[in-house]
PDB file of C-alpha atoms in Angstrom:
ATOM      1  CA  UNK X 555       0.120   0.017  -0.128  1.00 46.00           C
ATOM      2  CA  UNK X 556       1.421   3.550  -0.559  1.00 48.00           C
ATOM      3  CA  UNK X 557       0.206   6.992  -1.144  1.00 52.00           C
ATOM      4  CA  UNK X 558      -0.946   8.641  -4.430  1.00 53.00           C
ATOM      5  CA  UNK X 559      -1.823  11.868  -5.527  1.00 52.00           C
ATOM      6  CA  UNK X 560      -5.404  12.249  -6.908  1.00 48.00           C
ATOM      7  CA  UNK X 561      -4.160  12.756 -10.490  1.00 51.00           C
ATOM      8  CA  UNK X 562      -1.888   9.905 -10.493  1.00 52.00           C
ATOM      9  CA  UNK X 563      -4.614   7.385  -9.421  1.00 45.00           C
ATOM     10  CA  UNK X 564      -6.997   8.826 -12.021  1.00 44.00           C
ATOM     11  CA  UNK X 565      -4.148   8.010 -14.600  1.00 43.00           C
ATOM     12  CA  UNK X 566      -3.501   4.659 -13.438  1.00 45.00           C
ATOM     13  CA  UNK X 567      -7.029   3.624 -13.372  1.00 42.00           C
ATOM     14  CA  UNK X 568      -7.716   4.304 -16.747  1.00 40.00           C
ATOM     15  CA  UNK X 569      -4.573   2.382 -17.705  1.00 37.00           C
ATOM     16  CA  UNK X 570      -5.670  -0.501 -15.701  1.00 40.00           C
ATOM     17  CA  UNK X 571      -8.930  -0.593 -17.044  1.00 37.00           C
ATOM     18  CA  UNK X 572      -7.840  -0.646 -20.567  1.00 33.00           C
ATOM     19  CA  UNK X 573      -5.140  -3.426 -19.934  1.00 33.00           C
ATOM     20  CA  UNK X 574      -7.390  -5.578 -17.665  1.00 35.00           C
ATOM     21  CA  UNK X 575      -7.911  -9.036 -19.706  1.00 31.00           C
ATOM     22  CA  UNK X 576     -10.419 -11.160 -18.242  1.00 33.00           C
ATOM     23  CA  UNK X 577      -9.832 -14.796 -18.918  1.00 28.00           C
ATOM     24  CA  UNK X 578     -10.269 -17.751 -16.578  1.00 31.00           C
ATOM     25  CA  UNK X 579      -6.360 -18.297 -16.318  1.00 31.00           C
ATOM     26  CA  UNK X 580      -5.693 -14.742 -15.806  1.00 35.00           C
ATOM     27  CA  UNK X 581      -4.326 -13.842 -12.217  1.00 50.00           C
ATOM     28  CA  UNK X 582      -6.021 -10.580 -11.502  1.00 57.00           C
ATOM     29  CA  UNK X 583      -4.383  -7.567  -9.648  1.00 76.00           C
ATOM     30  CA  UNK X 584      -6.978  -6.762  -7.238  1.00 88.00           C
ATOM     31  CA  UNK X 585      -7.093  -2.751  -6.444  1.00 93.00           C
ATOM     32  CA  UNK X 586      -9.252  -0.808  -4.213  1.00 97.00           C
ATOM     33  CA  UNK X 587      -8.549   2.837  -3.688  1.00 97.00           C
ATOM     34  CA  UNK X 588      -9.690   5.122  -0.683  1.00 98.00           C
ATOM     35  CA  UNK X 589     -10.054   8.721  -0.737  1.00 98.00           C
ATOM     36  CA  UNK X 590     -10.135  10.852   2.016  1.00 97.00           C
ATOM     37  CA  UNK X 591     -12.783  13.215   0.728  1.00 97.00           C
ATOM     38  CA  UNK X 592     -16.018  12.864  -1.573  1.00 97.00           C
ATOM     39  CA  UNK X 593     -15.845  12.635  -5.231  1.00 97.00           C
ATOM     40  CA  UNK X 594     -12.629  10.953  -5.332  1.00 97.00           C
ATOM     41  CA  UNK X 595     -10.674  14.096  -4.069  1.00 97.00           C
ATOM     42  CA  UNK X 596      -7.975  14.394  -1.322  1.00 95.00           C
ATOM     43  CA  UNK X 597      -5.372  12.143  -0.166  1.00 96.00           C
ATOM     44  CA  UNK X 598      -5.836   8.685  -1.620  1.00 96.00           C
ATOM     45  CA  UNK X 599      -4.425   5.076  -0.804  1.00 96.00           C
ATOM     46  CA  UNK X 600      -4.418   2.076  -2.970  1.00 96.00           C
ATOM     47  CA  UNK X 601      -4.557  -1.696  -1.523  1.00 96.00           C
ATOM     48  CA  UNK X 602      -4.302  -4.609  -3.369  1.00 94.00           C
ATOM     49  CA  UNK X 603      -4.604  -7.339  -0.532  1.00 94.00           C
ATOM     50  CA  UNK X 604      -6.751  -7.866   2.948  1.00 96.00           C
ATOM     51  CA  UNK X 605      -5.644  -5.284   5.494  1.00 96.00           C
ATOM     52  CA  UNK X 606      -6.447  -5.606   9.009  1.00 97.00           C
ATOM     53  CA  UNK X 607      -5.761  -1.937  10.223  1.00 98.00           C
ATOM     54  CA  UNK X 608      -5.737   1.082   7.935  1.00 97.00           C
ATOM     55  CA  UNK X 609      -6.484   3.698  10.316  1.00 93.00           C
ATOM     56  CA  UNK X 610      -2.468   4.908  10.050  1.00 93.00           C
ATOM     57  CA  UNK X 611      -3.061   5.467   6.163  1.00 95.00           C
ATOM     58  CA  UNK X 612      -6.093   7.631   6.329  1.00 96.00           C
ATOM     59  CA  UNK X 613      -8.369   9.407   9.024  1.00 94.00           C
ATOM     60  CA  UNK X 614     -11.397   9.305   7.075  1.00 96.00           C
ATOM     61  CA  UNK X 615     -12.936   7.812   3.823  1.00 98.00           C
ATOM     62  CA  UNK X 616     -15.554   9.539   1.814  1.00 98.00           C
ATOM     63  CA  UNK X 617     -15.312   7.791  -1.552  1.00 98.00           C
ATOM     64  CA  UNK X 618     -13.921   4.629  -2.750  1.00 98.00           C
ATOM     65  CA  UNK X 619     -12.841   3.360  -6.131  1.00 98.00           C
ATOM     66  CA  UNK X 620     -12.682  -0.402  -6.943  1.00 96.00           C
ATOM     67  CA  UNK X 621     -10.753  -1.149  -9.957  1.00 94.00           C
ATOM     68  CA  UNK X 622     -11.029  -5.154  -9.620  1.00 89.00           C
ATOM     69  CA  UNK X 623     -12.091  -7.713  -7.518  1.00 89.00           C
ATOM     70  CA  UNK X 624     -15.146  -7.990  -4.693  1.00 93.00           C
ATOM     71  CA  UNK X 625     -14.295  -6.263  -1.378  1.00 96.00           C
ATOM     72  CA  UNK X 626     -15.770  -6.414   1.955  1.00 97.00           C
ATOM     73  CA  UNK X 627     -14.545  -3.252   4.037  1.00 98.00           C
ATOM     74  CA  UNK X 628     -15.063  -2.467   7.739  1.00 98.00           C
ATOM     75  CA  UNK X 629     -16.137   0.270   9.721  1.00 97.00           C
ATOM     76  CA  UNK X 630     -13.585  -1.075  12.320  1.00 96.00           C
ATOM     77  CA  UNK X 631      -9.890  -2.573  12.631  1.00 97.00           C
ATOM     78  CA  UNK X 632      -9.553  -6.334  12.430  1.00 97.00           C
ATOM     79  CA  UNK X 633     -12.528  -6.888  10.165  1.00 96.00           C
ATOM     80  CA  UNK X 634     -15.314  -5.563  12.880  1.00 94.00           C
ATOM     81  CA  UNK X 635     -17.957  -3.169  13.063  1.00 94.00           C
ATOM     82  CA  UNK X 636     -20.367  -2.557  10.102  1.00 96.00           C
ATOM     83  CA  UNK X 637     -19.540  -4.207   6.835  1.00 96.00           C
ATOM     84  CA  UNK X 638     -20.054  -3.168   3.461  1.00 97.00           C
ATOM     85  CA  UNK X 639     -19.935  -5.487   0.296  1.00 96.00           C
ATOM     86  CA  UNK X 640     -18.193  -3.500  -2.820  1.00 96.00           C
ATOM     87  CA  UNK X 641     -18.136  -4.776  -6.358  1.00 93.00           C
ATOM     88  CA  UNK X 642     -15.930  -2.981  -9.253  1.00 93.00           C
ATOM     89  CA  UNK X 643     -17.129   0.605  -9.491  1.00 95.00           C
ATOM     90  CA  UNK X 644     -17.038   4.251  -8.331  1.00 97.00           C
ATOM     91  CA  UNK X 645     -18.564   5.138  -5.234  1.00 98.00           C
ATOM     92  CA  UNK X 646     -18.354   8.848  -4.933  1.00 98.00           C
ATOM     93  CA  UNK X 647     -19.886   9.211  -1.057  1.00 97.00           C
ATOM     94  CA  UNK X 648     -20.171   6.848   1.744  1.00 96.00           C
ATOM     95  CA  UNK X 649     -23.835   6.726   1.424  1.00 94.00           C
ATOM     96  CA  UNK X 650     -23.232   4.787  -2.084  1.00 95.00           C
ATOM     97  CA  UNK X 651     -21.932   1.754  -0.116  1.00 95.00           C
ATOM     98  CA  UNK X 652     -24.763   2.336   2.544  1.00 92.00           C
ATOM     99  CA  UNK X 653     -22.399   3.510   5.114  1.00 94.00           C
ATOM    100  CA  UNK X 654     -23.582   5.265   8.473  1.00 93.00           C
ATOM    101  CA  UNK X 655     -20.291   7.174   8.626  1.00 96.00           C
ATOM    102  CA  UNK X 656     -16.947   7.995   7.127  1.00 96.00           C
ATOM    103  CA  UNK X 657     -15.061   5.355   9.155  1.00 97.00           C
ATOM    104  CA  UNK X 658     -13.228   2.592   7.003  1.00 98.00           C
ATOM    105  CA  UNK X 659     -10.593   0.746   9.156  1.00 97.00           C
ATOM    106  CA  UNK X 660     -10.161  -2.722   7.422  1.00 98.00           C
ATOM    107  CA  UNK X 661     -10.702  -4.423   4.088  1.00 98.00           C
ATOM    108  CA  UNK X 662     -10.844  -7.959   2.895  1.00 96.00           C
ATOM    109  CA  UNK X 663     -10.813  -9.513  -0.761  1.00 94.00           C
ATOM    110  CA  UNK X 664     -13.625 -11.898  -1.382  1.00 94.00           C
ATOM    111  CA  UNK X 665     -12.405 -14.808  -3.453  1.00 87.00           C
ATOM    112  CA  UNK X 666     -14.425 -15.974  -6.474  1.00 81.00           C
ATOM    113  CA  UNK X 667     -15.719 -19.323  -6.428  1.00 79.00           C
ATOM    114  CA  UNK X 668     -17.744 -21.237  -9.473  1.00 83.00           C
ATOM    115  CA  UNK X 669     -20.255 -22.940  -6.872  1.00 92.00           C
ATOM    116  CA  UNK X 670     -22.317 -22.075  -3.918  1.00 96.00           C
ATOM    117  CA  UNK X 671     -24.147 -24.027  -1.435  1.00 97.00           C
ATOM    118  CA  UNK X 672     -25.296 -23.619   2.188  1.00 98.00           C
ATOM    119  CA  UNK X 673     -27.400 -24.750   4.652  1.00 98.00           C
ATOM    120  CA  UNK X 674     -29.506 -22.644   7.318  1.00 98.00           C
ATOM    121  CA  UNK X 675     -30.780 -24.007  10.483  1.00 98.00           C
ATOM    122  CA  UNK X 676     -33.765 -22.571  12.886  1.00 95.00           C
ATOM    123  CA  UNK X 677     -31.668 -23.254  16.010  1.00 97.00           C
ATOM    124  CA  UNK X 678     -28.277 -22.902  17.515  1.00 97.00           C
ATOM    125  CA  UNK X 679     -25.508 -25.887  16.898  1.00 98.00           C
ATOM    126  CA  UNK X 680     -27.247 -27.061  13.566  1.00 97.00           C
ATOM    127  CA  UNK X 681     -30.503 -28.090  15.247  1.00 97.00           C
ATOM    128  CA  UNK X 682     -34.013 -27.901  14.372  1.00 95.00           C
ATOM    129  CA  UNK X 683     -35.125 -27.643  10.628  1.00 94.00           C
ATOM    130  CA  UNK X 684     -32.493 -27.543   8.179  1.00 97.00           C
ATOM    131  CA  UNK X 685     -32.975 -25.772   4.896  1.00 97.00           C
ATOM    132  CA  UNK X 686     -30.444 -25.755   1.793  1.00 97.00           C
ATOM    133  CA  UNK X 687     -29.658 -22.922  -0.638  1.00 97.00           C
ATOM    134  CA  UNK X 688     -27.823 -22.930  -3.778  1.00 97.00           C
ATOM    135  CA  UNK X 689     -29.031 -19.457  -5.143  1.00 96.00           C
ATOM    136  CA  UNK X 690     -30.054 -15.938  -4.095  1.00 97.00           C
ATOM    137  CA  UNK X 691     -32.737 -15.432  -1.620  1.00 98.00           C
ATOM    138  CA  UNK X 692     -34.479 -12.126  -1.610  1.00 97.00           C
ATOM    139  CA  UNK X 693     -36.912 -12.960   1.393  1.00 98.00           C
ATOM    140  CA  UNK X 694     -36.083 -15.717   3.607  1.00 97.00           C
ATOM    141  CA  UNK X 695     -39.278 -15.657   5.337  1.00 96.00           C
ATOM    142  CA  UNK X 696     -41.249 -15.932   1.972  1.00 96.00           C
ATOM    143  CA  UNK X 697     -39.065 -19.254   1.047  1.00 96.00           C
ATOM    144  CA  UNK X 698     -38.571 -20.807   4.397  1.00 95.00           C
ATOM    145  CA  UNK X 699     -41.384 -19.091   6.435  1.00 94.00           C
ATOM    146  CA  UNK X 700     -38.759 -17.999   9.117  1.00 91.00           C
ATOM    147  CA  UNK X 701     -37.571 -14.463  10.350  1.00 88.00           C
ATOM    148  CA  UNK X 702     -34.621 -15.830  12.452  1.00 95.00           C
ATOM    149  CA  UNK X 703     -31.769 -18.377  11.547  1.00 97.00           C
ATOM    150  CA  UNK X 704     -29.716 -19.278  14.469  1.00 98.00           C
ATOM    151  CA  UNK X 705     -26.972 -21.189  12.564  1.00 98.00           C
ATOM    152  CA  UNK X 706     -25.417 -21.864   9.148  1.00 98.00           C
ATOM    153  CA  UNK X 707     -22.957 -24.311   7.547  1.00 98.00           C
ATOM    154  CA  UNK X 708     -21.552 -22.501   4.163  1.00 98.00           C
ATOM    155  CA  UNK X 709     -20.433 -25.667   2.088  1.00 97.00           C
ATOM    156  CA  UNK X 710     -19.392 -23.464  -1.006  1.00 96.00           C
ATOM    157  CA  UNK X 711     -18.807 -20.148  -2.125  1.00 95.00           C
ATOM    158  CA  UNK X 712     -18.930 -16.611  -0.306  1.00 96.00           C
ATOM    159  CA  UNK X 713     -22.330 -15.145   0.515  1.00 97.00           C
ATOM    160  CA  UNK X 714     -23.671 -11.631   1.779  1.00 97.00           C
ATOM    161  CA  UNK X 715     -26.017 -11.962   4.650  1.00 98.00           C
ATOM    162  CA  UNK X 716     -28.467  -9.018   4.859  1.00 97.00           C
ATOM    163  CA  UNK X 717     -30.560  -8.404   8.247  1.00 96.00           C
ATOM    164  CA  UNK X 718     -33.651  -6.995   5.921  1.00 96.00           C
ATOM    165  CA  UNK X 719     -35.428  -8.522   2.893  1.00 97.00           C
ATOM    166  CA  UNK X 720     -34.212  -7.301  -0.584  1.00 97.00           C
ATOM    167  CA  UNK X 721     -30.658  -7.230   0.270  1.00 96.00           C
ATOM    168  CA  UNK X 722     -30.954  -4.243   2.631  1.00 95.00           C
ATOM    169  CA  UNK X 723     -30.000  -3.616   6.033  1.00 94.00           C
ATOM    170  CA  UNK X 724     -26.493  -4.438   7.849  1.00 95.00           C
ATOM    171  CA  UNK X 725     -24.568  -7.010   5.793  1.00 96.00           C
ATOM    172  CA  UNK X 726     -22.307  -9.472   6.897  1.00 97.00           C
ATOM    173  CA  UNK X 727     -19.737 -11.719   4.916  1.00 97.00           C
ATOM    174  CA  UNK X 728     -20.121 -15.691   5.007  1.00 97.00           C
ATOM    175  CA  UNK X 729     -17.129 -17.569   4.130  1.00 95.00           C
ATOM    176  CA  UNK X 730     -17.051 -21.316   3.813  1.00 96.00           C
ATOM    177  CA  UNK X 731     -17.095 -22.750   7.279  1.00 97.00           C
ATOM    178  CA  UNK X 732     -19.124 -23.401  10.281  1.00 98.00           C
ATOM    179  CA  UNK X 733     -21.326 -20.765  12.070  1.00 98.00           C
ATOM    180  CA  UNK X 734     -22.843 -22.340  15.165  1.00 98.00           C
ATOM    181  CA  UNK X 735     -24.650 -19.130  16.378  1.00 98.00           C
ATOM    182  CA  UNK X 736     -25.258 -15.836  15.216  1.00 97.00           C
ATOM    183  CA  UNK X 737     -22.393 -14.296  16.917  1.00 96.00           C
ATOM    184  CA  UNK X 738     -19.940 -16.239  14.909  1.00 97.00           C
ATOM    185  CA  UNK X 739     -20.894 -14.331  11.862  1.00 96.00           C
ATOM    186  CA  UNK X 740     -20.796 -10.926  13.839  1.00 94.00           C
ATOM    187  CA  UNK X 741     -24.552 -10.524  14.187  1.00 95.00           C
ATOM    188  CA  UNK X 742     -26.104  -9.230  17.633  1.00 95.00           C
ATOM    189  CA  UNK X 743     -29.445 -11.175  16.552  1.00 96.00           C
ATOM    190  CA  UNK X 744     -30.453 -13.922  14.545  1.00 97.00           C
ATOM    191  CA  UNK X 745     -32.681 -11.876  12.044  1.00 96.00           C
ATOM    192  CA  UNK X 746     -31.818 -13.046   8.525  1.00 97.00           C
ATOM    193  CA  UNK X 747     -33.757 -11.192   5.612  1.00 97.00           C
ATOM    194  CA  UNK X 748     -31.943 -12.159   2.524  1.00 98.00           C
ATOM    195  CA  UNK X 749     -28.839 -14.009   1.257  1.00 98.00           C
ATOM    196  CA  UNK X 750     -26.847 -13.393  -2.002  1.00 96.00           C
ATOM    197  CA  UNK X 751     -24.052 -15.061  -3.602  1.00 96.00           C
ATOM    198  CA  UNK X 752     -20.836 -13.399  -4.464  1.00 94.00           C
ATOM    199  CA  UNK X 753     -20.469 -14.387  -8.019  1.00 86.00           C
ATOM    200  CA  UNK X 754     -19.142 -11.369  -9.756  1.00 74.00           C
ATOM    201  CA  UNK X 755     -16.222 -11.818 -12.325  1.00 60.00           C
ATOM    202  CA  UNK X 756     -13.355  -9.854 -11.557  1.00 57.00           C
TER     203      UNK X 756
END
């Protein structure tokens, strides 16, 4: 990670967009650029890997440009606090990523996988009714007649969990693994409104 001027960043952005080749065998140079001010102004910092503590690089974040890759950015250090899912594109204001403030303190690359499968349980520790999901679900209640999910087992792929239906509300990144209780995915309650696969091609 290094500091850039705004002009340098804009030039490099256009060069990368022109030279990026999307093939299945290509090793992508993933890139996210953080700007302290709105509209891609002020000091800016680029990052191409997971980073657990960004606070020494900038004091605030009011706009972001994602050159490539899918990312989860976090309000606090060590991948904690509010989480926000970003795809390739431009975010000129923190409200564009549904942020509650201009604090971004860590970020993580979301790896791409070809298949997605997860199991949802109505109780902790994989007890009670089990439901399997392999595609996006805009409303958990409409599909499974439940408002709360107490444990999850992500078998394949990465997912974004939303507290509210239609992919709204607080977001949580689910990577392959076991989540025996809602605290394991960082939530304060068992409310699950919708689920979406991370399927974007870099």
